[in-house]
XYZ file of C-alpha atoms in Angstrom:
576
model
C 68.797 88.718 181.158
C 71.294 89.264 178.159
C 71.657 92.504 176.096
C 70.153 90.396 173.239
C 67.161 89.270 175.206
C 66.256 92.639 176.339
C 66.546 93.949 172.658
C 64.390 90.836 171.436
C 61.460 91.589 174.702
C 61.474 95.447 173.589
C 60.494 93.783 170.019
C 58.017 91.508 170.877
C 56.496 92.966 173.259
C 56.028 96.519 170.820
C 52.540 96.429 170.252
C 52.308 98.252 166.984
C 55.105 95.775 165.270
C 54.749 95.371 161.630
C 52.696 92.122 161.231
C 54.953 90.298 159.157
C 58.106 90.782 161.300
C 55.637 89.894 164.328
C 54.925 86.750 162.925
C 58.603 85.633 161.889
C 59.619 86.829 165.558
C 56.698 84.167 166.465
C 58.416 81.480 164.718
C 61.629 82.265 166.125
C 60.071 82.107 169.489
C 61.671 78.668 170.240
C 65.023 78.910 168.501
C 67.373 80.560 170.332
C 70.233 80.508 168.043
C 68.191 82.381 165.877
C 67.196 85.017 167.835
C 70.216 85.993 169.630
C 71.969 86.323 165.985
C 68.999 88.569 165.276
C 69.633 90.783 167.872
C 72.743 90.304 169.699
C 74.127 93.427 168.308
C 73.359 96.171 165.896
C 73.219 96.164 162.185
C 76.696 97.873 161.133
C 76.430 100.932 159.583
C 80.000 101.633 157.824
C 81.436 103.277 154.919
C 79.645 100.731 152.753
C 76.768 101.589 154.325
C 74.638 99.097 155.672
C 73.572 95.618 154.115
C 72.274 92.180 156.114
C 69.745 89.301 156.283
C 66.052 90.612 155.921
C 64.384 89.953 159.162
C 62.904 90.709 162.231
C 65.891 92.282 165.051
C 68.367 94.785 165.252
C 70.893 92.740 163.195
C 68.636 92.315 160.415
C 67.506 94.818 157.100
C 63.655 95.665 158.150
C 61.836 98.983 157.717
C 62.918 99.928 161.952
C 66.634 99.652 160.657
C 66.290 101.112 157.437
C 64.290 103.992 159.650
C 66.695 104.638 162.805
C 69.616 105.006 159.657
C 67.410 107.630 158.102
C 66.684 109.139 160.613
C 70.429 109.723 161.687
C 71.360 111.059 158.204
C 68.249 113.482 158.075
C 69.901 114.679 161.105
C 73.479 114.584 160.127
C 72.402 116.439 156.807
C 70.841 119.489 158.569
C 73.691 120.368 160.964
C 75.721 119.997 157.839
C 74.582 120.203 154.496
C 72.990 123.603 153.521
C 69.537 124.007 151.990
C 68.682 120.762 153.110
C 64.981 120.635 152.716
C 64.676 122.451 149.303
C 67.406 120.331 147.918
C 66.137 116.947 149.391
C 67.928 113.758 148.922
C 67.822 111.258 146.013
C 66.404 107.641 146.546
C 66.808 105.081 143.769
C 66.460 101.158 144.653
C 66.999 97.634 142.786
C 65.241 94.261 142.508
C 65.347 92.786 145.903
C 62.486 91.957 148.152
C 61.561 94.983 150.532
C 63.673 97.271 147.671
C 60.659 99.638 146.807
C 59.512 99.318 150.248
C 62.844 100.742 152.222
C 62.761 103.385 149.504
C 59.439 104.618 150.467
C 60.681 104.215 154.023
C 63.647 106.390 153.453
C 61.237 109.046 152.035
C 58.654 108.973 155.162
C 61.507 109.883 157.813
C 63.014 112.333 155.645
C 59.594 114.077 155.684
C 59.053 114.001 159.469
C 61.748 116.607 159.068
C 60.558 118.747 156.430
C 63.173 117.133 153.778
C 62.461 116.490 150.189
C 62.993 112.929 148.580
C 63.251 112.691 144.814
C 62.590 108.659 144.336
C 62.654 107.034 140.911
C 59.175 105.553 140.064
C 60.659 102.589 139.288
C 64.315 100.434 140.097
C 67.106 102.237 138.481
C 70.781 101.200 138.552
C 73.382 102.473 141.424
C 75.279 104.727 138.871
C 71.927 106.345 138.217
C 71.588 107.032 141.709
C 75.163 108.639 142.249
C 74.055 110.875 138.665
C 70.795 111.807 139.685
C 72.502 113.049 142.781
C 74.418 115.299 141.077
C 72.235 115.805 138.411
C 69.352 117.212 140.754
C 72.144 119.364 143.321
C 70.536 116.629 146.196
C 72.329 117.219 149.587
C 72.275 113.329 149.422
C 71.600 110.289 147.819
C 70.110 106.548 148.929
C 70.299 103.369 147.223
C 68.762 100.595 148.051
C 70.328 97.286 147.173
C 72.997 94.398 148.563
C 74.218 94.213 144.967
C 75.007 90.630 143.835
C 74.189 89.071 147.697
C 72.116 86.147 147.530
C 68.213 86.908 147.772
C 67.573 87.223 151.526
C 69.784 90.237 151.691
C 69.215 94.122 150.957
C 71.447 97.270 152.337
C 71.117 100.481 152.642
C 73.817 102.514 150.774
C 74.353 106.488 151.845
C 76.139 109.021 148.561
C 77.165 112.645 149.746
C 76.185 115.632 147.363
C 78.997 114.654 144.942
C 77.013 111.712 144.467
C 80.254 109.450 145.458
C 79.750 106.906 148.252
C 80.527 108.618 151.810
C 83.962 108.725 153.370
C 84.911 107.326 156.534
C 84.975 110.553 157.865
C 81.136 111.269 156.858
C 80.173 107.633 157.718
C 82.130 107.685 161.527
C 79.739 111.267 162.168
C 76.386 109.688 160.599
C 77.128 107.048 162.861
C 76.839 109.637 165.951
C 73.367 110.892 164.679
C 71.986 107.300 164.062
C 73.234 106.232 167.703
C 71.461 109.458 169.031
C 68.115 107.752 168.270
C 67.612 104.545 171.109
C 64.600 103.331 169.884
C 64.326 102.538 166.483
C 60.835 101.499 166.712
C 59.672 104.855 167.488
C 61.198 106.875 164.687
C 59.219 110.172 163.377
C 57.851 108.894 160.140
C 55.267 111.096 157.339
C 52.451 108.669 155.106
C 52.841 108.771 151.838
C 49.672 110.298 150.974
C 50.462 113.535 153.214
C 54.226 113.256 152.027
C 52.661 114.084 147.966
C 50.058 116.522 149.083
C 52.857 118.733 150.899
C 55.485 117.920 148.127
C 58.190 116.464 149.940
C 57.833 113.027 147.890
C 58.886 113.416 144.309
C 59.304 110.505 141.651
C 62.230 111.085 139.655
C 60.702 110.306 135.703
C 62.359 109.832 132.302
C 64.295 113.248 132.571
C 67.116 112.059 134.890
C 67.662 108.552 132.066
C 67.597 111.275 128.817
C 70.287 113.556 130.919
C 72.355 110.395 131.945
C 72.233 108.780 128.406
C 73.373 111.974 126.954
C 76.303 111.785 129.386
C 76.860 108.108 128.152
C 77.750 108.819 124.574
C 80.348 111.030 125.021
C 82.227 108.407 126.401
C 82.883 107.155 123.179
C 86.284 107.411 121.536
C 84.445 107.031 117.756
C 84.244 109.491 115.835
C 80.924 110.784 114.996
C 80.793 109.872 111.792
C 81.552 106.299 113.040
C 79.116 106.149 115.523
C 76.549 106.837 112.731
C 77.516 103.243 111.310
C 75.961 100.450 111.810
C 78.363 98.075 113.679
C 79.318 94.574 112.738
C 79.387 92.872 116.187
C 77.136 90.454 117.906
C 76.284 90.938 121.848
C 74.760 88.932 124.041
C 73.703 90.589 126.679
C 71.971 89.734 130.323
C 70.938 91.660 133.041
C 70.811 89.231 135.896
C 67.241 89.908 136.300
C 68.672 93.262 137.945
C 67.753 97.017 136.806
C 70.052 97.809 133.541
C 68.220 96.411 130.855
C 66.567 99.699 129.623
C 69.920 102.032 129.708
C 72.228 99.443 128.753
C 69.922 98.639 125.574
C 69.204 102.147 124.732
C 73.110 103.327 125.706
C 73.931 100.315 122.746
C 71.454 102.047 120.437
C 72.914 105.093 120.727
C 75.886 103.849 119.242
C 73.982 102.035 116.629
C 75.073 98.586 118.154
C 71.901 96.862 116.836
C 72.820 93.352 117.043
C 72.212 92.305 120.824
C 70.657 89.088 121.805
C 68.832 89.920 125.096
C 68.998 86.627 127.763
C 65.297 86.848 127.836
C 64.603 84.720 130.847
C 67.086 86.489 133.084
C 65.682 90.285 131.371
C 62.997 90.282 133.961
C 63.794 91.612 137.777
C 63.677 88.509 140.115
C 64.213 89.348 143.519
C 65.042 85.649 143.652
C 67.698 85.243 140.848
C 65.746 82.343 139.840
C 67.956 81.089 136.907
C 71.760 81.495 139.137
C 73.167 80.618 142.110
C 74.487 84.055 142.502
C 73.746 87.128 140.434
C 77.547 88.146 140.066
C 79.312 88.178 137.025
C 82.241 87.535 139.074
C 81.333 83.936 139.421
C 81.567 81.925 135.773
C 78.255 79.808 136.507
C 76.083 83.608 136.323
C 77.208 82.758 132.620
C 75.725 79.687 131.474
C 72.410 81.143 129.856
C 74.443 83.901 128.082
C 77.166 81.148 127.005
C 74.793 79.175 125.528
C 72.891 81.891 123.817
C 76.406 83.059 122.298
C 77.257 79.911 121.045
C 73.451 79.966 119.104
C 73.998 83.417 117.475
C 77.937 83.290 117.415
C 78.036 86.156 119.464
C 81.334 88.320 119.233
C 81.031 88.977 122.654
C 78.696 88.607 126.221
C 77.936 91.192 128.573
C 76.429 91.123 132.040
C 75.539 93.221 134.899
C 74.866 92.652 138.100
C 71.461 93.321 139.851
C 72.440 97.107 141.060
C 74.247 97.260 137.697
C 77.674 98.535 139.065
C 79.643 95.673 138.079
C 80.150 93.939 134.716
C 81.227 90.497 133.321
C 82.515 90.266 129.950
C 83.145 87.218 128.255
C 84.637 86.643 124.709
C 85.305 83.969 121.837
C 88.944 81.765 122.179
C 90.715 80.272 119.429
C 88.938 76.790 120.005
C 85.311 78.721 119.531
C 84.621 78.438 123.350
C 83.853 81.815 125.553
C 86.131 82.807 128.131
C 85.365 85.137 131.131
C 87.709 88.007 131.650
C 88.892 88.602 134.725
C 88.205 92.166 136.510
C 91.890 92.787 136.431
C 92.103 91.705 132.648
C 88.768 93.875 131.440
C 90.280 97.038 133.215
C 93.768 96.930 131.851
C 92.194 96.798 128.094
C 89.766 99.778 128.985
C 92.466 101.832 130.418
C 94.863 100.801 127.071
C 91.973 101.527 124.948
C 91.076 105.062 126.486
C 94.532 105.873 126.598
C 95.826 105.429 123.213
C 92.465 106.639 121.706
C 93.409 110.399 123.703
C 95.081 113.594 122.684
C 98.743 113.243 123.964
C 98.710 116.436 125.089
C 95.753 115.382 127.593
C 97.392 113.018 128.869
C 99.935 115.082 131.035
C 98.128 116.034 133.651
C 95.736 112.682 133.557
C 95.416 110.735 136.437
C 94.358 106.716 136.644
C 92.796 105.204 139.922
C 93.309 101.775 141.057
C 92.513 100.389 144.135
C 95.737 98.579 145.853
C 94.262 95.265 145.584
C 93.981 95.772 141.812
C 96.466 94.810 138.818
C 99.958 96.461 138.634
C 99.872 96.085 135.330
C 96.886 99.038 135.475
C 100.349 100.921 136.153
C 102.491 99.675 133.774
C 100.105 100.834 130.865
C 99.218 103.708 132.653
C 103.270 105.027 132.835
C 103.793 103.824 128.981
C 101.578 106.724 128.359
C 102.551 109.267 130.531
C 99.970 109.002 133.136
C 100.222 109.041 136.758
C 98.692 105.846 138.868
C 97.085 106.777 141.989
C 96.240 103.739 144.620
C 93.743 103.864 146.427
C 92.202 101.526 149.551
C 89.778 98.963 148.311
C 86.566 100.139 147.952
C 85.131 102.399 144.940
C 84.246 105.366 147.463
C 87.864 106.331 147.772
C 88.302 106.554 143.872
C 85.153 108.608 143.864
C 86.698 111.024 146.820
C 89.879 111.446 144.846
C 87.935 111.951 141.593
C 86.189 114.819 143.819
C 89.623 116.590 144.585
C 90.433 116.714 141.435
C 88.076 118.942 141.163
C 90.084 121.392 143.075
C 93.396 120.260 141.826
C 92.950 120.720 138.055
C 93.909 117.373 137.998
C 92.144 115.004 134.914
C 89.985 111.762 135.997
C 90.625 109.958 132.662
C 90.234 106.028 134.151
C 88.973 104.102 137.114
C 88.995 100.427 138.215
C 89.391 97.754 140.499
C 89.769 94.061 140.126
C 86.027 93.062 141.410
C 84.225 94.135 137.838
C 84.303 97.769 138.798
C 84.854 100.188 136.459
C 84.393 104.028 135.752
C 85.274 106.013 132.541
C 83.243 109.494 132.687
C 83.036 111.061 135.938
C 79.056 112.373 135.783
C 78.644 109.481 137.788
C 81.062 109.078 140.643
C 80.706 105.246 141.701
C 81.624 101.949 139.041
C 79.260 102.122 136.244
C 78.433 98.697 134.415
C 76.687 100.349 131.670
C 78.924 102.646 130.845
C 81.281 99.490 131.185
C 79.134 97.715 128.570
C 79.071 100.203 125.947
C 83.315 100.622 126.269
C 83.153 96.606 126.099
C 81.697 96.381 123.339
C 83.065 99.658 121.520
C 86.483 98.054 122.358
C 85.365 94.509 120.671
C 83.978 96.361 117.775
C 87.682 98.417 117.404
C 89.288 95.237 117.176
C 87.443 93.074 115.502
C 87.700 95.328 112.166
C 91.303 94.754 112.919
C 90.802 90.778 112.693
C 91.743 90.662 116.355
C 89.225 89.469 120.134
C 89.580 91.177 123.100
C 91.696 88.262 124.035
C 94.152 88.680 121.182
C 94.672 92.539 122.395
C 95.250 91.097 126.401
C 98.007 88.872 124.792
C 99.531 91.953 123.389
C 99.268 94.117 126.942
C 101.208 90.249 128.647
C 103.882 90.447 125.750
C 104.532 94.571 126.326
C 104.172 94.312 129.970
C 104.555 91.677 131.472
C 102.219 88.887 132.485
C 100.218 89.809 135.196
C 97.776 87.536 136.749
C 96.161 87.963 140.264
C 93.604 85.868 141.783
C 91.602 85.697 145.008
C 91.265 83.228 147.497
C 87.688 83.643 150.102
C 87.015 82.213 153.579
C 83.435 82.839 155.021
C 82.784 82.478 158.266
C 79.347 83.451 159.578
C 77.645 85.255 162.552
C 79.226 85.762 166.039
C 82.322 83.162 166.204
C 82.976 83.975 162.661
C 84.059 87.516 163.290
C 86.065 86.629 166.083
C 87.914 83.890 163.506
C 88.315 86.529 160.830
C 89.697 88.990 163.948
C 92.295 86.361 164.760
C 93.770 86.119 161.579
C 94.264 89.497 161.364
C 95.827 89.853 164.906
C 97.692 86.739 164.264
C 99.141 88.374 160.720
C 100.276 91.438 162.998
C 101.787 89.879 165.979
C 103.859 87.270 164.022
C 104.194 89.282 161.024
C 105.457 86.896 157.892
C 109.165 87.273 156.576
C 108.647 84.789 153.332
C 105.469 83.447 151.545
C 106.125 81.122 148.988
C 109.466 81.229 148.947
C 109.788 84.659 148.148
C 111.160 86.963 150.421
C 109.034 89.564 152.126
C 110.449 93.063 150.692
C 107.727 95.453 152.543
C 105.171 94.928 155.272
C 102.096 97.503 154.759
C 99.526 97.510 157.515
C 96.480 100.095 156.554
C 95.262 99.971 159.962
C 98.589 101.529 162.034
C 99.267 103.291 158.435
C 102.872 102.275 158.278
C 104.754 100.358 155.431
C 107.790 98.743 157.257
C 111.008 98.640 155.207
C 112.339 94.723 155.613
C 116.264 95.567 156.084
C 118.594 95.608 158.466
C 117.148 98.676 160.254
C 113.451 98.194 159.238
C 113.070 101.607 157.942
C 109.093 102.527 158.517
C 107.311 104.968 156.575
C 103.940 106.839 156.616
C 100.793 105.631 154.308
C 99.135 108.182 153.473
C 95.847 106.786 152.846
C 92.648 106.575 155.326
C 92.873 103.699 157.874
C 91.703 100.603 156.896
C 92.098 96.901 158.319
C 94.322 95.707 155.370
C 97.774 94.184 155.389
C 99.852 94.069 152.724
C 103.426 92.049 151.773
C 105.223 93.285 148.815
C 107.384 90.400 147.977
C 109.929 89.729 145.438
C 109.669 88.859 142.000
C 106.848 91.458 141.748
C 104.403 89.744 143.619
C 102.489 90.830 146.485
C 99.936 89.587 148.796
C 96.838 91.273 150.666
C 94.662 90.315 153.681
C 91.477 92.597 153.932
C 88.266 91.344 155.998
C 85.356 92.045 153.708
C 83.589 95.262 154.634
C 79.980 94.121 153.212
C 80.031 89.792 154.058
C 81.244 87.959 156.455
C 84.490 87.119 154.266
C 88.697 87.235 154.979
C 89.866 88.187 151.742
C 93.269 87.260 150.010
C 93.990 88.631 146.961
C 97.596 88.214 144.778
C 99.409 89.740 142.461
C 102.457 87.830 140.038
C 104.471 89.015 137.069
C 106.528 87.130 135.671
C 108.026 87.046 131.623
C 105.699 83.827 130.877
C 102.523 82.508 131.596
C 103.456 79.765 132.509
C 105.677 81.047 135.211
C 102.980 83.423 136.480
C 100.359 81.050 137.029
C 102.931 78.447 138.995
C 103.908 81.556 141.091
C 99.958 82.406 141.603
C 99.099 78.656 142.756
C 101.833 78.965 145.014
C 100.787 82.354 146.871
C 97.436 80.661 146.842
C 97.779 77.298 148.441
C 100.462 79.410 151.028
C 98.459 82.117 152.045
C 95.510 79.610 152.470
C 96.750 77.345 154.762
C 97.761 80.374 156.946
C 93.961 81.650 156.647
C 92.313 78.405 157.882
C 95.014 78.123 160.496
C 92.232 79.755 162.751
């Protein structure tokens, strides 16, 4: 018998089996495909987290998995977190299907040991989560969501008491404590009804939204007397039928931006995304309803989050009258040029930006026009949030974070990408420059003419279950072993591999130098012409990701370069 089949008889044959993953396991009976997918190995638990297909098995999201990963940070928490029980861990969840339920879930273990949750009586966005961790003094936080995954996903995402995502250092030793457990059908879990009576099962209210919206205006570079005004611009705004209707409508308010047209029949949470292929503003076709809306009201501008409402899509008016999407990379360098010149000078010194180093070097170039530093960071919004942490001990200043896939920070009482307080800054920006006669798109052409013109894109190969790993393993052994001297004709300046942390110096004696950032399974060409190139296996789908970087003293010339990286780097992708 196979590993998988003995994992698959321990399921079916449990007698006290929830009855709805007993009867998909009964359907799956004859389909062995299926099952040994399901159950050939364990759902990953990484930095990220954990997120997969809801189902029945050990590879799936179901209340056993979402249990035995409780139960190993309820464990990892006491032997090293203090004040564990009183403080208790936050638990916030989205739109999916099983959301609420997993959340309630997460609660019941943490009260077999005596541990508080705090869990919002109803879905709340992911920056509320990382807030109310901090907010509360939690020794933890939970959210529950895949973010923009299509519907048959959910995850499980773990926040340390700074209320960033964990480290790899805090995920690699949860890991040990959810290992310790064998059986994840047989995890210590409290009812719900005993879990209120003894108090360790607390909804988080209104309180934690007033605190976090009071946060949220001081983001604003107006003035006060400016944010009194009334303001002259019209939004468009959907939520993806995800959780950031409320805050985003009320953060607006705040600033008395009182024309928004709300995308009514995408305002509702649908753990189906009924009206998209894919709830992520990433992808243009999320904004066809808001488009068309725009076009109806001449909106100014369009806003949208995704379901967990840590990402945002902005879209904005051309010269023909049509709406274009800005890109992550595009959106970020106008935030940061915004914030920047709209800050004391003097502040600015000792200011530090994060990017990630998949994310626009132009983030850098506006960043050292100003006097501030750019960090780089790995991909991944959890390292941003860790440095933003030791600046806490440095003195240094947090004044902007970003990276290229719509995530975006500005104030750091949340400490993972915000989308709303993205979408007030979006449309706070639009407002500033539309009393100057200007779009958002007219100030990017400003940034390309100053800086340079920077475009990146990003080029996706999925490849699914068992084999597919092994494919996406290939290419990356394949990029190492035969490492590439040119790409497109341009000459390979700098190899940097994330996973041996060395950056090798292409000359005669191939200097090689330390990285000194985390490990990570990422390599990077630095090429001439001041492109680059970047390999990274996705941490949360089965993806290979290439992402590239161009700048070149046209557009023209930068978008021949890009299509040139792209169709390269392909082809050496699908090789496998």
């Amino acid at each position: 018998m196979e590993q998988w089949e003995k994992a698959y008889d321990k399921w079916q044959s449990f007698p006290h089996l929830e009855p709805s993953l007993k009867n998909e396991l009964a359907n799956m009976k004859d389909n062995t495909t299926a099952l040994e997918d399901a159950f050939y190995k364990e759902l990953t638990f990484g930095t990220g987290g954990m997120r997969g297909i809801l189902g029945p098995g050990i590879n799936r999201m179901n209340i056993y998995t979402v249990r035995k990963a409780v139960n190993g940070l309820a464990n990892y928490l006491q032997v090293n977190c203090v004040n564990v029980k009183d403080r208790g861990v936050a638990v916030s969840y989205d739109s999916r299907h099983m959301s609420q339920e997993f959340a309630l879930e997460t609660a019941k273990v943490l009260g077999a040991y005596g541990i508080k949750a705090y869990v919002f009586d109803s879905l709340h966005p992911t920056p509320l989560l990382s807030f109310a961790v901090r907010y509360l003094g939690t020794a933890a936080g939970v959210m529950i969501t895949a973010s923009h995954n299509p519907p048959e996903y959910n995850g499980f995402k773990v926040y340390n008491e700074d209320g960033g995502q964990i480290t790899p250092a805090e995920a690699e030793a949860i890991i040990g404590f959810i290992n310790e457990m064998k059986n994840e059908l047989t995890v210590p879990i409290v009812e719900r009804k005993q879990l209120e009576e003894q108090e360790l099962l607390n909804w988080i209210g209104e309180e934690v939204d007033n605190a976090y919206l009071a946060q949220l205006k001081q983001i604003s570079r107006l003035s006060d007397q400016e944010q009194q005004v009334k303001k002259d611009l019209q939004i468009v705004f959907t939520a993806l039928h995800g959780t950031s209707y409320d805050l985003v409508l009320k953060g607006l308010a705040q600033l008395n931006f009182s024309n928004v047209a709300v995308v009514k029949e995408q305002a509702e949470p649908d753990p189906e995304f009924s009206t998209v292929a894919s709830p992520n503003p990433e992808e243009h076709q999320a904004f066809t309803m808001a488009i068309e809306q725009g076009k109806m009201v001449n909106a100014d501008i369009l806003i949208g989050t995704d379901p967990d409402a840590d990402r945002l899509g902005v879209a904005v008016k051309d010269s023909t009258g049509e709406y274009t999407i800005l890109t992550g990379n595009q959106f970020g360098s106008l935030v940061l040029d915004y914030i920047l010149s709209h800050s004391d000078k003097a502040l600015l010194t000792n200011a530090r930006m994060l990017k990630t180093i998949v994310t626009t070097e132009m983030g850098s170039a506006i960043a050292n026009a100003y006097g501030v530093e750019t960090i780089d960071t790995l991909t991944g919004f959890k390292y941003i949030g860790e440095k933003i942490r030791q600046f806490d001990t440095t003195g240094e200043t947090f004044i902007f974070g970003f990276e290229e896939s719509y995530g975006y920070l500005i104030g750091s009482f949340a400490r993972d990408k915000d989308a709303v307080q993205a979408a007030l800054m979006a449309c706070e920006m639009a407002y500033f420059w539309k009393k100057q006669g200007l779009t958002l798109l007219d100030a990017l052409d400003v940034l390309y003419e100053k800086h340079g013109f920077y475009l990146e894109g990003l080029s996706q190969l999925t490849l699914q279950g068992k084999e597919g790993a092994a494919q996406i393993k290939a290419i990356m052994d394949d990029v190492r072993k035969t490492p590439l001297t040119e790409i497109a004709g341009l000459n390979v300046l700098q190899v940097e591999d994330y996973l041996s942390g060395e950056r090798t110096i292409i000359n005669k004696n191939h200097n090689v130098e330390k990285i000194e950032l985390p490990k990570e399974n990422v390599v990077k060409y630095i090429l001439e012409h001041d492109s680059w190139v970047c390999l990274r296996p996705s941490g949360t789908e089965p993806k290979i990701k290439c992402y590239y970087g161009v700048c070149e003293k046209s557009r023209e010339a930068s978008e021949e370069r890009l299509a040139s990286l792209k169709s390269t780097m392909e082809a050496v992708m699908e090789r496998k």
